[in-house]
XYZ file of C-alpha atoms in Angstrom:
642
model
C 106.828 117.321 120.568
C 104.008 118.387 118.079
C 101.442 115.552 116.582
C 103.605 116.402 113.738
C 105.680 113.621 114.084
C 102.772 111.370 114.651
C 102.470 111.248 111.116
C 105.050 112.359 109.607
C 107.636 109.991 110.955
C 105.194 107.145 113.082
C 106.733 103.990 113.052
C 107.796 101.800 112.273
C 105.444 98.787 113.679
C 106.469 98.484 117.591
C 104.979 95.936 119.720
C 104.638 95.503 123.740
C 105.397 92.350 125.814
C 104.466 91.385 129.156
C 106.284 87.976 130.430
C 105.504 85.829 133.541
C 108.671 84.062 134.135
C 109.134 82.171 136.785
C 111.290 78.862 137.723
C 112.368 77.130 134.414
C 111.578 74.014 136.030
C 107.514 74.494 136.339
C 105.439 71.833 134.849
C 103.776 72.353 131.860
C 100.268 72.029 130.929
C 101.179 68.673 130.037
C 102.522 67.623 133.297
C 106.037 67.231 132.014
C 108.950 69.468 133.375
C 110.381 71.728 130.816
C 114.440 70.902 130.772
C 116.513 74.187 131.287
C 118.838 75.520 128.301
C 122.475 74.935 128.833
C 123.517 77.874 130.986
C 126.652 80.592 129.462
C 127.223 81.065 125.840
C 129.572 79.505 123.477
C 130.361 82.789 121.993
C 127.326 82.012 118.300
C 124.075 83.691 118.622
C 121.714 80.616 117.832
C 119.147 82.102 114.984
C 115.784 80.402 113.842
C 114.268 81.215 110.577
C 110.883 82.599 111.125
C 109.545 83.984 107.923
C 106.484 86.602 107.901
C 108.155 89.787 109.699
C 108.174 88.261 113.120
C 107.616 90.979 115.759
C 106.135 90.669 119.450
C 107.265 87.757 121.554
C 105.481 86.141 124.858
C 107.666 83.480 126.773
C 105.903 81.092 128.795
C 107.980 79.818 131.896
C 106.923 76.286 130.846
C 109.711 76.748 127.906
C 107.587 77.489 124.882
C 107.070 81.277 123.582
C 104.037 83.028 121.285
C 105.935 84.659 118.263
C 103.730 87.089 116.085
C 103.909 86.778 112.212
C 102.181 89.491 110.512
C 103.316 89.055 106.937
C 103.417 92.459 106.231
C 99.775 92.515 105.558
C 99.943 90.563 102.745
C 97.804 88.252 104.088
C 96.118 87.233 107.299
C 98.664 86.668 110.041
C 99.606 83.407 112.077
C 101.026 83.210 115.886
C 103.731 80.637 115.341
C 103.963 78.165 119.251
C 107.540 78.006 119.276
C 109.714 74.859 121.640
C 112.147 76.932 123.491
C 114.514 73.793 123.840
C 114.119 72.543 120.365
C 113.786 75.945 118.942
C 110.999 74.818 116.120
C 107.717 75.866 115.547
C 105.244 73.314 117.199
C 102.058 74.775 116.348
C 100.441 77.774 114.041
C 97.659 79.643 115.421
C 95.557 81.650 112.057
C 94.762 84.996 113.970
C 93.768 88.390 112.586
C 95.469 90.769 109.979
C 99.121 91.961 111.235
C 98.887 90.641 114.331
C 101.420 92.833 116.169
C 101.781 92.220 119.871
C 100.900 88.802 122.178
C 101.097 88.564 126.368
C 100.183 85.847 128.248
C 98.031 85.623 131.447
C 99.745 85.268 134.466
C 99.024 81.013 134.331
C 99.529 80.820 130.932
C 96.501 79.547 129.714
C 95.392 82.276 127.828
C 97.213 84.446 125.404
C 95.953 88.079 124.049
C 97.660 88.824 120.697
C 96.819 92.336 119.227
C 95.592 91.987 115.777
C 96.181 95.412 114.337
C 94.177 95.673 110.994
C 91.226 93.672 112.033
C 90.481 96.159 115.049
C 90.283 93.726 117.756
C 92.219 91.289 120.023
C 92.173 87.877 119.300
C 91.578 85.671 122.788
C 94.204 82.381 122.310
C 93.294 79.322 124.070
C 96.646 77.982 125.278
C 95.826 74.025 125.307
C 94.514 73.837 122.032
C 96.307 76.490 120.342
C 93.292 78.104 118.860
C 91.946 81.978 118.808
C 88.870 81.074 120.237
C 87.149 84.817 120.431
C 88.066 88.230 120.140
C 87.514 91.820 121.477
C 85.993 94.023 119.448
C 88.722 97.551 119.475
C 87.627 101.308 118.146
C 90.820 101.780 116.227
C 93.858 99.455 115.229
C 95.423 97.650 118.177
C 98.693 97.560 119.610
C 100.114 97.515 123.373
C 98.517 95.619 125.602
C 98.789 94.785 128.757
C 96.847 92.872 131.958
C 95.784 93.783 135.471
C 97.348 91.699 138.128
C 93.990 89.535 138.623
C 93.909 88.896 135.153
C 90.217 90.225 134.219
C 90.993 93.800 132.969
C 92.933 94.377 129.385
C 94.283 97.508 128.717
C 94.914 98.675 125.019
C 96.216 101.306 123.005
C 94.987 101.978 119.673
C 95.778 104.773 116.717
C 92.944 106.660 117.394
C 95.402 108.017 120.160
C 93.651 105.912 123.346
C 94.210 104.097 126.057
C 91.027 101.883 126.514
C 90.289 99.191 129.294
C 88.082 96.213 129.009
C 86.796 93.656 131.138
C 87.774 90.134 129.215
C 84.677 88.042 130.822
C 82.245 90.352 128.676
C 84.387 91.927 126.464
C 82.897 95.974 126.994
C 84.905 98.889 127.126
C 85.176 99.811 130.777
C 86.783 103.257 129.922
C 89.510 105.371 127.915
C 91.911 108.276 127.937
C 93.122 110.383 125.442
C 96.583 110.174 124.768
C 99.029 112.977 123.428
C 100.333 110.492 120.243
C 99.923 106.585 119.621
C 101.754 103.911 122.043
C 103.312 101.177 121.094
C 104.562 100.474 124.159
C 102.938 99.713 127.757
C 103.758 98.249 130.800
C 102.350 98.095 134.348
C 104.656 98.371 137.435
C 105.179 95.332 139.360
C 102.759 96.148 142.216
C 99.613 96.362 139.744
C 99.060 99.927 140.718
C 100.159 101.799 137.730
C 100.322 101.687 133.566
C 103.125 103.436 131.881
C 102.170 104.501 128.758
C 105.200 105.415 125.929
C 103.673 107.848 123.823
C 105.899 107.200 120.835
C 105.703 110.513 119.119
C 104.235 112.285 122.123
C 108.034 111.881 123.555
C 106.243 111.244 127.108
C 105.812 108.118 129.045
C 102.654 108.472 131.169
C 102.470 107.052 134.636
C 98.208 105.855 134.304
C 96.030 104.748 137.545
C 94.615 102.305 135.363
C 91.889 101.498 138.127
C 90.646 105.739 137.549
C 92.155 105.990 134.023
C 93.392 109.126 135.426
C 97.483 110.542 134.490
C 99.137 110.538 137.577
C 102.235 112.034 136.365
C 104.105 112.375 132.778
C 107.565 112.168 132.283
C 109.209 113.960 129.313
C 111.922 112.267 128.091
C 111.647 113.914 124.523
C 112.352 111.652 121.477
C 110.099 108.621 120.701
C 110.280 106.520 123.477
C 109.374 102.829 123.146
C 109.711 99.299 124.719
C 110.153 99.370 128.622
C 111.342 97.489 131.286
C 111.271 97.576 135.267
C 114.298 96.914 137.630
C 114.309 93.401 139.524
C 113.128 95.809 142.289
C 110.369 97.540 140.785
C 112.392 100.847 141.677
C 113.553 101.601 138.149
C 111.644 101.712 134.731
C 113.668 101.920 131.745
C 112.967 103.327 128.163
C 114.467 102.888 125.153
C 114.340 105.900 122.622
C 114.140 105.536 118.908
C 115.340 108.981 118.196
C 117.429 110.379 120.987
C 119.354 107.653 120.960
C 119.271 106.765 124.804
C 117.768 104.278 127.340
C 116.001 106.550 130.152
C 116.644 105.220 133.502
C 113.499 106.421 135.661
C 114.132 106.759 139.155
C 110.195 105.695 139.551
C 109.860 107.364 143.400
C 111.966 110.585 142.480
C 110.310 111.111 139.392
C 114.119 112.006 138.200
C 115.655 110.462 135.111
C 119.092 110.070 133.322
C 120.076 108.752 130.132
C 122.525 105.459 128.905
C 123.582 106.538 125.370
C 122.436 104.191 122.542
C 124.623 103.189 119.427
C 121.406 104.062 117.575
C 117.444 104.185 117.656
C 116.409 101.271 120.573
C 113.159 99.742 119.977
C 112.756 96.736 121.755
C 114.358 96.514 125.246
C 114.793 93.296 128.131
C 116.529 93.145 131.591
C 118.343 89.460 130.986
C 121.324 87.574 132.708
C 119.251 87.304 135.790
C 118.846 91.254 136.444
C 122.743 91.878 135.514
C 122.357 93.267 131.693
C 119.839 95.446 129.543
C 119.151 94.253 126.042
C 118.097 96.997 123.669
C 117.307 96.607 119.782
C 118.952 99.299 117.600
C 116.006 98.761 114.925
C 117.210 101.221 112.054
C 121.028 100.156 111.995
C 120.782 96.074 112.973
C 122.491 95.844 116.257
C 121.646 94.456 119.806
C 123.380 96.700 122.557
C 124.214 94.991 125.895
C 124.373 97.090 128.340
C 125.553 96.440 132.332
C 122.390 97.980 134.423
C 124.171 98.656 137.734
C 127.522 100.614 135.553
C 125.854 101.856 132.669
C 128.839 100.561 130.723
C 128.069 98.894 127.274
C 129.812 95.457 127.508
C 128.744 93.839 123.877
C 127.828 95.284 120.878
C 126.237 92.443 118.503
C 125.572 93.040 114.812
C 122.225 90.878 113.953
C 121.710 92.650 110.765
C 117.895 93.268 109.615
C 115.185 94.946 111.577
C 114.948 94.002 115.150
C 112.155 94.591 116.922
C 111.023 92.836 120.316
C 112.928 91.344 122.612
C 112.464 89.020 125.560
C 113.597 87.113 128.649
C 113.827 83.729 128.282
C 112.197 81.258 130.567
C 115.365 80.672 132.222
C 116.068 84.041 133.532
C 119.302 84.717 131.374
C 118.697 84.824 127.710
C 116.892 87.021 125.433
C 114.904 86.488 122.017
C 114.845 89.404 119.588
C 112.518 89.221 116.596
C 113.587 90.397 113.532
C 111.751 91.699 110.820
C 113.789 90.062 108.544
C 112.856 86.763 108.755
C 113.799 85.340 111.885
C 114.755 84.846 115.725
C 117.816 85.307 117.826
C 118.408 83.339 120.936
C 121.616 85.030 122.619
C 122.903 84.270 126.180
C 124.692 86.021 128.118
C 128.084 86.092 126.800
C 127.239 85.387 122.983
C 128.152 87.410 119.733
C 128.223 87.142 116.456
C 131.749 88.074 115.964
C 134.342 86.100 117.170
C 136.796 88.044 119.711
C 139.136 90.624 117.677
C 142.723 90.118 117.263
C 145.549 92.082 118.608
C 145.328 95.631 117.151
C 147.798 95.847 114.416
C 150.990 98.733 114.120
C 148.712 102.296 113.787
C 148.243 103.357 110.417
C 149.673 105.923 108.667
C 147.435 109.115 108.546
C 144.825 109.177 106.413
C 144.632 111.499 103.749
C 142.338 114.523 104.160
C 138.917 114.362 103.481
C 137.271 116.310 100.403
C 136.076 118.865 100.441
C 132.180 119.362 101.842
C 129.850 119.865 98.851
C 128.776 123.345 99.148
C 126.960 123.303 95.656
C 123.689 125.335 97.466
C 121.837 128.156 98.777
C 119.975 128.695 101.610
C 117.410 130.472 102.654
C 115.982 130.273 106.503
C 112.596 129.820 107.696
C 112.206 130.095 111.605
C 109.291 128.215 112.416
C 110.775 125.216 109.905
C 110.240 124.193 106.111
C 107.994 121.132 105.286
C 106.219 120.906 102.197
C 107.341 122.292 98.832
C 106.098 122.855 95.253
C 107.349 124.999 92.275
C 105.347 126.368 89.844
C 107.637 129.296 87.122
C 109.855 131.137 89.161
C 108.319 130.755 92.880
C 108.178 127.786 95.242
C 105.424 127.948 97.759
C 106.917 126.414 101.150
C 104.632 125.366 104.166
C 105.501 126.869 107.903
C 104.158 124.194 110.043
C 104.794 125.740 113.012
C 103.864 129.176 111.951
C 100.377 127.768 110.450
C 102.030 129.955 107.185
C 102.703 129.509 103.795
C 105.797 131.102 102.304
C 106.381 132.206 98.836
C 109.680 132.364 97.447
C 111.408 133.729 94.635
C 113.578 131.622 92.870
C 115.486 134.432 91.043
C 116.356 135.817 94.113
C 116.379 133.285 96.458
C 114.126 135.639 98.971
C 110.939 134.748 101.118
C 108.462 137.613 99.398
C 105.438 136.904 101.916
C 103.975 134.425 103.708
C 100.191 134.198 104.023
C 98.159 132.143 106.689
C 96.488 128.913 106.646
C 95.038 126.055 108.436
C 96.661 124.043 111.588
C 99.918 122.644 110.626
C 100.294 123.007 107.514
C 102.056 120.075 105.616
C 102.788 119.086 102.061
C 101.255 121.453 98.827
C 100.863 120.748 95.384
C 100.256 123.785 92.543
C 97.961 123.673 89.509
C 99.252 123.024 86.058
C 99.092 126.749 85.265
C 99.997 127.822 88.893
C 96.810 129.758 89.447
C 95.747 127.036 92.435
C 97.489 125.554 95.235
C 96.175 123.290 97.536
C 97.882 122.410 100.970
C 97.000 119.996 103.617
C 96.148 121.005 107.186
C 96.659 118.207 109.131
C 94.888 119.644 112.353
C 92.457 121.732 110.864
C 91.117 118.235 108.860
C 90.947 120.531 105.448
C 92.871 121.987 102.631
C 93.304 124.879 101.916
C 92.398 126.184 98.145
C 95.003 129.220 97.571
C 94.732 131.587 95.029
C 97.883 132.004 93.686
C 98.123 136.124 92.469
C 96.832 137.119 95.673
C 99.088 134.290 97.841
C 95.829 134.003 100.067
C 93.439 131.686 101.116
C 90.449 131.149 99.201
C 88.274 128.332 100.507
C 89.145 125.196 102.609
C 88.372 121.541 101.622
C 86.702 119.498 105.421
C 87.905 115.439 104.823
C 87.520 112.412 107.157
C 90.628 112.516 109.344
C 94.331 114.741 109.647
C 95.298 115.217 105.815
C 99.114 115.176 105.132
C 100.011 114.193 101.339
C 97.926 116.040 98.410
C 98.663 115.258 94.492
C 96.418 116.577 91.278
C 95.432 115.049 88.169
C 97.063 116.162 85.082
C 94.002 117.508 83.797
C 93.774 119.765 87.434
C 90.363 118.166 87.903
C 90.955 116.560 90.859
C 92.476 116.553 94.293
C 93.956 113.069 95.888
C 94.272 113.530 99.332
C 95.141 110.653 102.537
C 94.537 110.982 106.128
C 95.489 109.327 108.782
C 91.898 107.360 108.513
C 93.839 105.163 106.145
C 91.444 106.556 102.966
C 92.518 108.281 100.122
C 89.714 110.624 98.792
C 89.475 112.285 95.808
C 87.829 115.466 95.287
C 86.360 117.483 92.867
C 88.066 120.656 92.278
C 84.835 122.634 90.825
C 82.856 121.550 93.905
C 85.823 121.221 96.468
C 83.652 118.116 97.332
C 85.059 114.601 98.362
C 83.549 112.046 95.175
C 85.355 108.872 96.414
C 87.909 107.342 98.227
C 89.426 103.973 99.005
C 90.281 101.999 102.208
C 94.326 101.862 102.707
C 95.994 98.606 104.624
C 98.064 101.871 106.062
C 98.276 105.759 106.204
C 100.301 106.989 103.226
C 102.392 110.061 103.740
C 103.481 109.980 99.791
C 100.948 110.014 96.460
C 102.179 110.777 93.047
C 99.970 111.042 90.035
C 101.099 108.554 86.863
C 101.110 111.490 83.572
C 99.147 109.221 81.903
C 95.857 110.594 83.452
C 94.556 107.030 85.202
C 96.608 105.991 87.874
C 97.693 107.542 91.048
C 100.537 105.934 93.557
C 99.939 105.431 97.240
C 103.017 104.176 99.381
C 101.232 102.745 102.526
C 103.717 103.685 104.610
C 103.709 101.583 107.353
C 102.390 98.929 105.492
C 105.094 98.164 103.478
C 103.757 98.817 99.842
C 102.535 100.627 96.608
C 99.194 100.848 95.552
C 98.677 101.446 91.935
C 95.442 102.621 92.073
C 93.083 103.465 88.862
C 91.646 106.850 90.501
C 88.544 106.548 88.481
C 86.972 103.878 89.957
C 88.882 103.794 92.757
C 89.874 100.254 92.615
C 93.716 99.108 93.272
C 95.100 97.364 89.695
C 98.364 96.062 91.075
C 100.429 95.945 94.684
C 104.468 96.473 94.681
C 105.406 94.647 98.444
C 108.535 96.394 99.121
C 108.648 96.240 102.954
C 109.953 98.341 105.938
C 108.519 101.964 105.156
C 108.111 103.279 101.618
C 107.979 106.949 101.341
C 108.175 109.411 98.612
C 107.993 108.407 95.100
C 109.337 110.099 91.561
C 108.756 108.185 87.913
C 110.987 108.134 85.333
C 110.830 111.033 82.278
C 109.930 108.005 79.888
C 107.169 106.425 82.593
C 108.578 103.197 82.260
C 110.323 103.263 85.805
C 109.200 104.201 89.451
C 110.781 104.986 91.830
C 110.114 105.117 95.882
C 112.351 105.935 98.655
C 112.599 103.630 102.040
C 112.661 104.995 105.026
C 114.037 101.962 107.236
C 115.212 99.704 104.823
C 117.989 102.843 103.400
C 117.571 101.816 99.790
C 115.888 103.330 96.613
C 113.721 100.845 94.870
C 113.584 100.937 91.466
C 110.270 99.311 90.127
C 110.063 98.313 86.490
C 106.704 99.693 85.894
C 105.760 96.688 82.798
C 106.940 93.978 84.496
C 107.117 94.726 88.380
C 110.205 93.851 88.944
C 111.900 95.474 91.841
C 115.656 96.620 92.431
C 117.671 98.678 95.391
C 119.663 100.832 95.360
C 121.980 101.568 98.505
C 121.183 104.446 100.464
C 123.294 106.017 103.433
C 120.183 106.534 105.293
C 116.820 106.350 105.346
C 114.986 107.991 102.475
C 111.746 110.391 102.800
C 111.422 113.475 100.557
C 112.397 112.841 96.890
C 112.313 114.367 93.375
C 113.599 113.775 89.706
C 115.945 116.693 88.673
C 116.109 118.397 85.991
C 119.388 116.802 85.303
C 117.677 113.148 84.986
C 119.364 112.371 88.642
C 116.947 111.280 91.858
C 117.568 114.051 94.638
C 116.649 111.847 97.835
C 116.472 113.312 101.229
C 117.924 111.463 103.984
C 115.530 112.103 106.966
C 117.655 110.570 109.940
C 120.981 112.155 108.893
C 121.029 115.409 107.259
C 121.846 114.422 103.892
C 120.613 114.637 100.201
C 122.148 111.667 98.134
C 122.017 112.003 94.440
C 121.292 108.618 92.204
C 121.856 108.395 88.636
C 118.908 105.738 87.699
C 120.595 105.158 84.475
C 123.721 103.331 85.848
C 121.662 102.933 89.661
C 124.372 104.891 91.942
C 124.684 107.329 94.124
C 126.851 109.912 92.245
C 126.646 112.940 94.749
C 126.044 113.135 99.157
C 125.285 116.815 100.121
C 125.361 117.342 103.979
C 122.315 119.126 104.752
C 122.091 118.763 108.540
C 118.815 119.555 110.362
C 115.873 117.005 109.138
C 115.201 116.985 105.818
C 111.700 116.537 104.567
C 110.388 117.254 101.421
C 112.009 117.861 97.936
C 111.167 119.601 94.715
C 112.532 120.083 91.663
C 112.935 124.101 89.904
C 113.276 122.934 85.909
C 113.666 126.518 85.087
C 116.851 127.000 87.113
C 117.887 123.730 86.710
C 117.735 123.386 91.121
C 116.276 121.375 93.457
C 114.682 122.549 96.552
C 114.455 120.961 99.747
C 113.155 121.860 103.190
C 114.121 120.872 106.270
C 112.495 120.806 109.294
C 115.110 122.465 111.485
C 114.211 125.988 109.481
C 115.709 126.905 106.164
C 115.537 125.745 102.427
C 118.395 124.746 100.563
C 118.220 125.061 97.017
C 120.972 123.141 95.037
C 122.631 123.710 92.502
C-alpha cells in the first residue's frame, strides 16, 4: 500500500501495550497481597466511567492498571492509577499532551507513557505516582515498547521511525525508517525481536532491535494494528482495521492465515488463560471473542462507542477495553452485554422486495483512481494519484479530454475564481503545482514544509491555504508563490474550507478531534468547535449561518450553528469524508468505508437519498451549471449524479 493512505485515512489514535502479568497473588509495593477477582462471569460486563477518551492500558500483576486520558487535546492529559478490585481511580498522574500509550517495566516500578503532542515520553515513578522526567522524541510518540533488561526503549513516532534509547541517559541509540507510522509494537517473548505494525504500510516488520536491522516483513495488506503472541511464543497475531481479519503468524514458517473480523479490530488480547482472543471492532462498537485453538467466534459483545485498547487482567482471564467514549469495560470470560436470546420465533413471512438501486448517475472511469476534484464552468479537473496526472473533464459530455502531468501523488485541487489557475497538492513531491488552466499544463510548483494534501483559496484568489502533514497550515502568496505564514495545528488536517466572507478559513484537525476557525490574516485561531473522533470535510450553508463537517468515525454530520456554536448530528450510515453542498441546497456526503453517497437535507436534518457507489469514495464537488455533483473514488472512475 502507497503512503497514500498514511494521510489520507491515518487513524484513528491507536496505542500499544506491553503487560507483565504474573501470579495474581504477588505482593504489592506495599507489602500487601492483592486479592484475586471472583473467577467466571455472571453474564454483565462490569463498566467504569472514565471520562477524557481513555485509550492505552498497562496492568500491573499487583492488581492496579495505568489508564491513559488524553482529553482529546483539549487540555493536558492525566494517567488515571486505577484499583483493579475496587475498580476506582486511586490516583491521577498530570503527564504530557494526549498521552496515548503507557507499559510498565518488567517490576513495575516504573511506567513509560507516550505523550504524543509534547514529543517525548514521560518517565512515571510507580511509588509516588509522579512523572518524574521525560525523554526528549523527534516527532510525536506512540508505541513503545522495552528490552527484556529493562534499559533500552524503543519508540515509534510520525515522522515514520522506529528509534531506540537508552533510559539511564535518555540519547537516541539509533533509528530506522519505516514504510508508514506504527501504532502498534511488540517484542517476541525471547527479547530477540520487535514487530513493528506499520498501520498504513499494511506490513508488520520483524526488527533485530539490538542492529535496528528488518529481518523479515510480512505483508498482510490492510492496516494492521494491536498484536499479541501465543502462550508459546510460536504465534503472533494481528488485528486489521481494514481487511477485517486477525492474522495468525506462524512466527518460524513465516506463513500466515486469516480469522475473519465482524469489522475493523484495533485493539487485540489473548485472555481466559490462553483459551480466547479479544479483538476491538473500533468503527462499529463491538468486542469479538474469538476461540484461538478453533478459530470459531464464540461471543459477539456490543460495547457501543469507540474501543480502543485492550488488556489482560492481572488474573490471567479477563480483559479491559478502553473506550473512547468515556469509559472502561471489565469482561470475563463468559460475560455479555445481552442477556441469552430466546427461542427463535415461527419464520417470517418473506419480506417484500427491496427498491430499486438508485441509479440516478454517470460514470466515467479513471484507471489509476480519482481523488481530488474541483469544477470550474463546464470542466472538472480530477487528480490521478497513481498516474502522478491530472484529468480534465467535460461536463457536457461526460468525457476525460486530456490529462496532463504533475507532481508525486497528486491529491486534492482547488480552481481560481475565474478558472484561469488551479493549484493541486503533491503530497510526495512537498509542492503544488500552479496549472494554467487554457493550456491544462503545469506552470510553476509551490516547495512547503512537509507532504501537502488539502489546498483552499481566498475569495479574492490572493492566497493559497495549504496543510501538511507537519501539522502547519501555510498560506501563500499567489503573486510570489511564496509561503507568508502559517500556524501550528494540535493535528494534520486533511479538510480546509474558506468562510465567503474573506477572513476566516476552517481547519478540521483530523485526528485531533476539532475545527479551527482561524482568522487567516493574522494567523491566529478565534474560536475551537470540539467535535471528537475524526472530522473531515466541511461545506457552509448558502446563507453562512451554518457549517457543516463530516465524521469519519463517529458516522454523523455535525451541524454547527456558526453564531452561537452550538453543535448537532446528524446520523450517518457510515463514516463521512468527501462532502459538498449541491446545487439543490442538499449535503452530498461520501461514505469512505462503504461505498455510499448519503444525501442530507439540512433544512429538516435527514438523510433523504443513499446512492451505492462501491469502491472508496473520496472527494466530492458540486457542478452548479448542470445541477450534478461529482465524486471520485479511489477504486477508478467518477460518478457524476444527477
Amino acid at each position: 500500500m502507497s503512503r497514500l493512505s498514511t494521510i489520507l485515512i491515518a487513524a484513528a489514535m491507536g496505542a500499544t501495550l506491553a503487560i507483565g502479568c504474573t501470579s495474581p497473588t504477588d505482593e504489592n509495593a506495599s507489602g500487601q497481597t492483592a486479592t484475586e477477582p471472583a473467577p467466571g462471569g455472571d453474564g454483565t460486563v462490569t463498566r467504569m466511567a472514565l471520562p477524557g477518551g481513555p485509550l492505552g492500558i498497562a496492568v500491573a500483576s499487583e492488581g492496579f492498571a495505568y489508564i491513559t486520558q488524553p482529553n482529546f487535546g483539549q487540555s493536558p492529559g492525566v494517567l488515571p492509577r486505577v484499583d483493579l478490585n475496587a475498580r476506582a481511580v486511586t490516583a491521577s498522574i498530570p503527564v504530557g499532551m494526549v498521552p496515548s500509550l503507557v507499559i510498565f517495566n518488567a517490576t513495575r516500578t516504573r511506567a513509560y507513557v507516550s505523550n504524543q503532542w509534547s514529543d517525548n515520553v514521560g518517565i512515571i515513578d510507580v511509588a509516588s505516582n509522579t512523572q518524574t522526567d521525560v525523554i526528549s522524541t523527534t516527532g510525536d510518540p506512540f508505541a513503545l515498547a522495552l528490552s527484556p533488561d529493562g534499559t533500552t526503549l524503543l519508540v515509534t513516532t510520525n515522522v515514520n521511525r522506529l528509534f531506540k534509547f537508552n533510559i539511564a541517559t535518555k540519547t537516541e541509540l539509533g533509528s530506522i525508517a519505516l514504510p508508514a507510522t506504527s501504532h502498534h509494537i511488540i517484542m517476541d517473548p525471547r527479547g530477540k525481536f520487535l514487530y513493528v505494525a506499520t498501520r498504513d504500510g499494511g506490513t508488520v516488520m520483524e526488527v533485530d532491535w539490538r542492529t535496528m536491522t528488518v529481518n523479515r516483513t510480512f505483508a498482510v495488506g490492510g492496516r494492521p494494528q494491536d498484536m499479541a503472541f501465543s502462550p508459546d511464543g510460536q504465534v503472533l497475531y494481528v488485528a486489521n482495521e481494514f481487511n477485517n481479519v486477525v492474522h495468525v503468524v506462524k512466527v518460524g514458517a513465516g506463513t500466515f492465515t486469516n480469522i475473519p473480523l465482524a469489522g475493523g479490530g484495533e485493539g487485540l488480547a489473548i485472555g481466559n488463560n490462553g483459551d480466547h482472543l479479544y479483538v476491538g471492532l473500533v468503527f462499529n462498537g463491538y468486542v469479538q471473542v474469538i476461540d484461538r485453538r478453533s478459530g470459531e467466534t464464540v461471543r459477539l459483545i456490543p460495547v457501543g462507542g469507540v474501543p480502543r485498547e485492550i488488556a489482560l487482567d492481572y488474573n490471567g482471564r479477563d480483559v479491559l477495553v478502553s473506550n473512547e467514549s468515556g469509559w472502561i469495560d471489565f469482561i470475563e470470560p463468559n460475560d455479555s452485554l445481552v442477556p441469552p436470546p430466546p427461542p427463535p420465533p415461527p419464520p417470517p413471512p418473506p419480506p417484500p422486495p427491496p427498491p430499486p438501486p438508485d441509479t440516478g448517475y454517470t460514470r466515467v472511469g479513471l484507471a489509476d483512481g480519482a481523488l481530488g476534484v474541483a469544477v470550474s464552468g463546464d470542466i472538472a479537473y480530477v487528480t490521478r494519484p497513481y498516474a502522478n496526472m491530472v484529468a480534465r473533464l467535460d461536463l457536457w459530455t461526460n468525457s476525460v479530454t486530456t490529462s496532463f502531468p504533475v507532481g508525486n501523488l497528486p491529491c486534492y485541487i482547488v480552481f481560481n475564481s475565474t478558472g484561469t489557475r488551479a493549484y493541486e497538492a503533491n503530497q510526495f513531491s512537498d509542492n503544488v503545482s500552479v496549472i494554467d488552466v487554457a493550456t491544462n499544463t503545469q506552470i510553476a510548483t509551490i516547495p512547503l514544509a512537509g507532504d501537502p494534501l488539502p489546498v483552499a483559496i481566498s475569495t479574492d484568489d490572493n492566497t493559497l491555504f495549504v496543510t501538511t502533514n507537519a501539522n502547519q497550515l501555510f498560506k501563500v502568496d499567489l503573486a510570489t508563490n511564496t509561503v507568508t505564514g502559517s500556524l501550528a495545528l494540535p493535528a494534520t488536517s486533511h479538510h480546509l474550507l474558506t468562510h465567503p466572507n474573506g477572513d476566516l478559513v476552517y481547519v478540521a484537525t483530523r485526528d485531533g478531534g476539532t475545527v479551527l476557525e482561524v482568522n487567516w490574516h493574522t494567523m491566529t485561531v478565534v474560536r475551537t468547535f470540539v467535535l471528537g473522533a475524526r472530522p473531515q470535510g466541511m461545506a457552509i450553508s448558502a446563507d453562512q449561518s451554518e457549517l457543516y463537517v463530516a465524521n469519519e468515525v463517529s458516522n454523523v454530520l455535525h451541524v454547527i450553528t456558526l453564531s452561537s456554536g452550538a453543535i448537532a448530528s446528524v446520523p450517518l450510515a457510515g463514516g463521512g469524508e468527501g462532502m459538498a453542498l449541491g446545487a439543490d441546497g442538499k449535503l452530498y456526503v461520501g461514505e469512505v468505508f462503504n461505498g455510499l453517497v448519503q444525501v442530507v437535507d439540512p433544512a429538516t436534518r435527514t438523510v433523504v437519498r443513499t446512492i451505492t457507489m462501491g469502491g472508496t469514495p473520496r472527494e466530492v464537488a458540486t457542478d452548479t451549471a448542470r445541477h450534478q455533483v461529482l465524486v471520485a473514488n479511489e477504486a477508478g472512475w467518477v460518478d457524476i449524479i444527477r
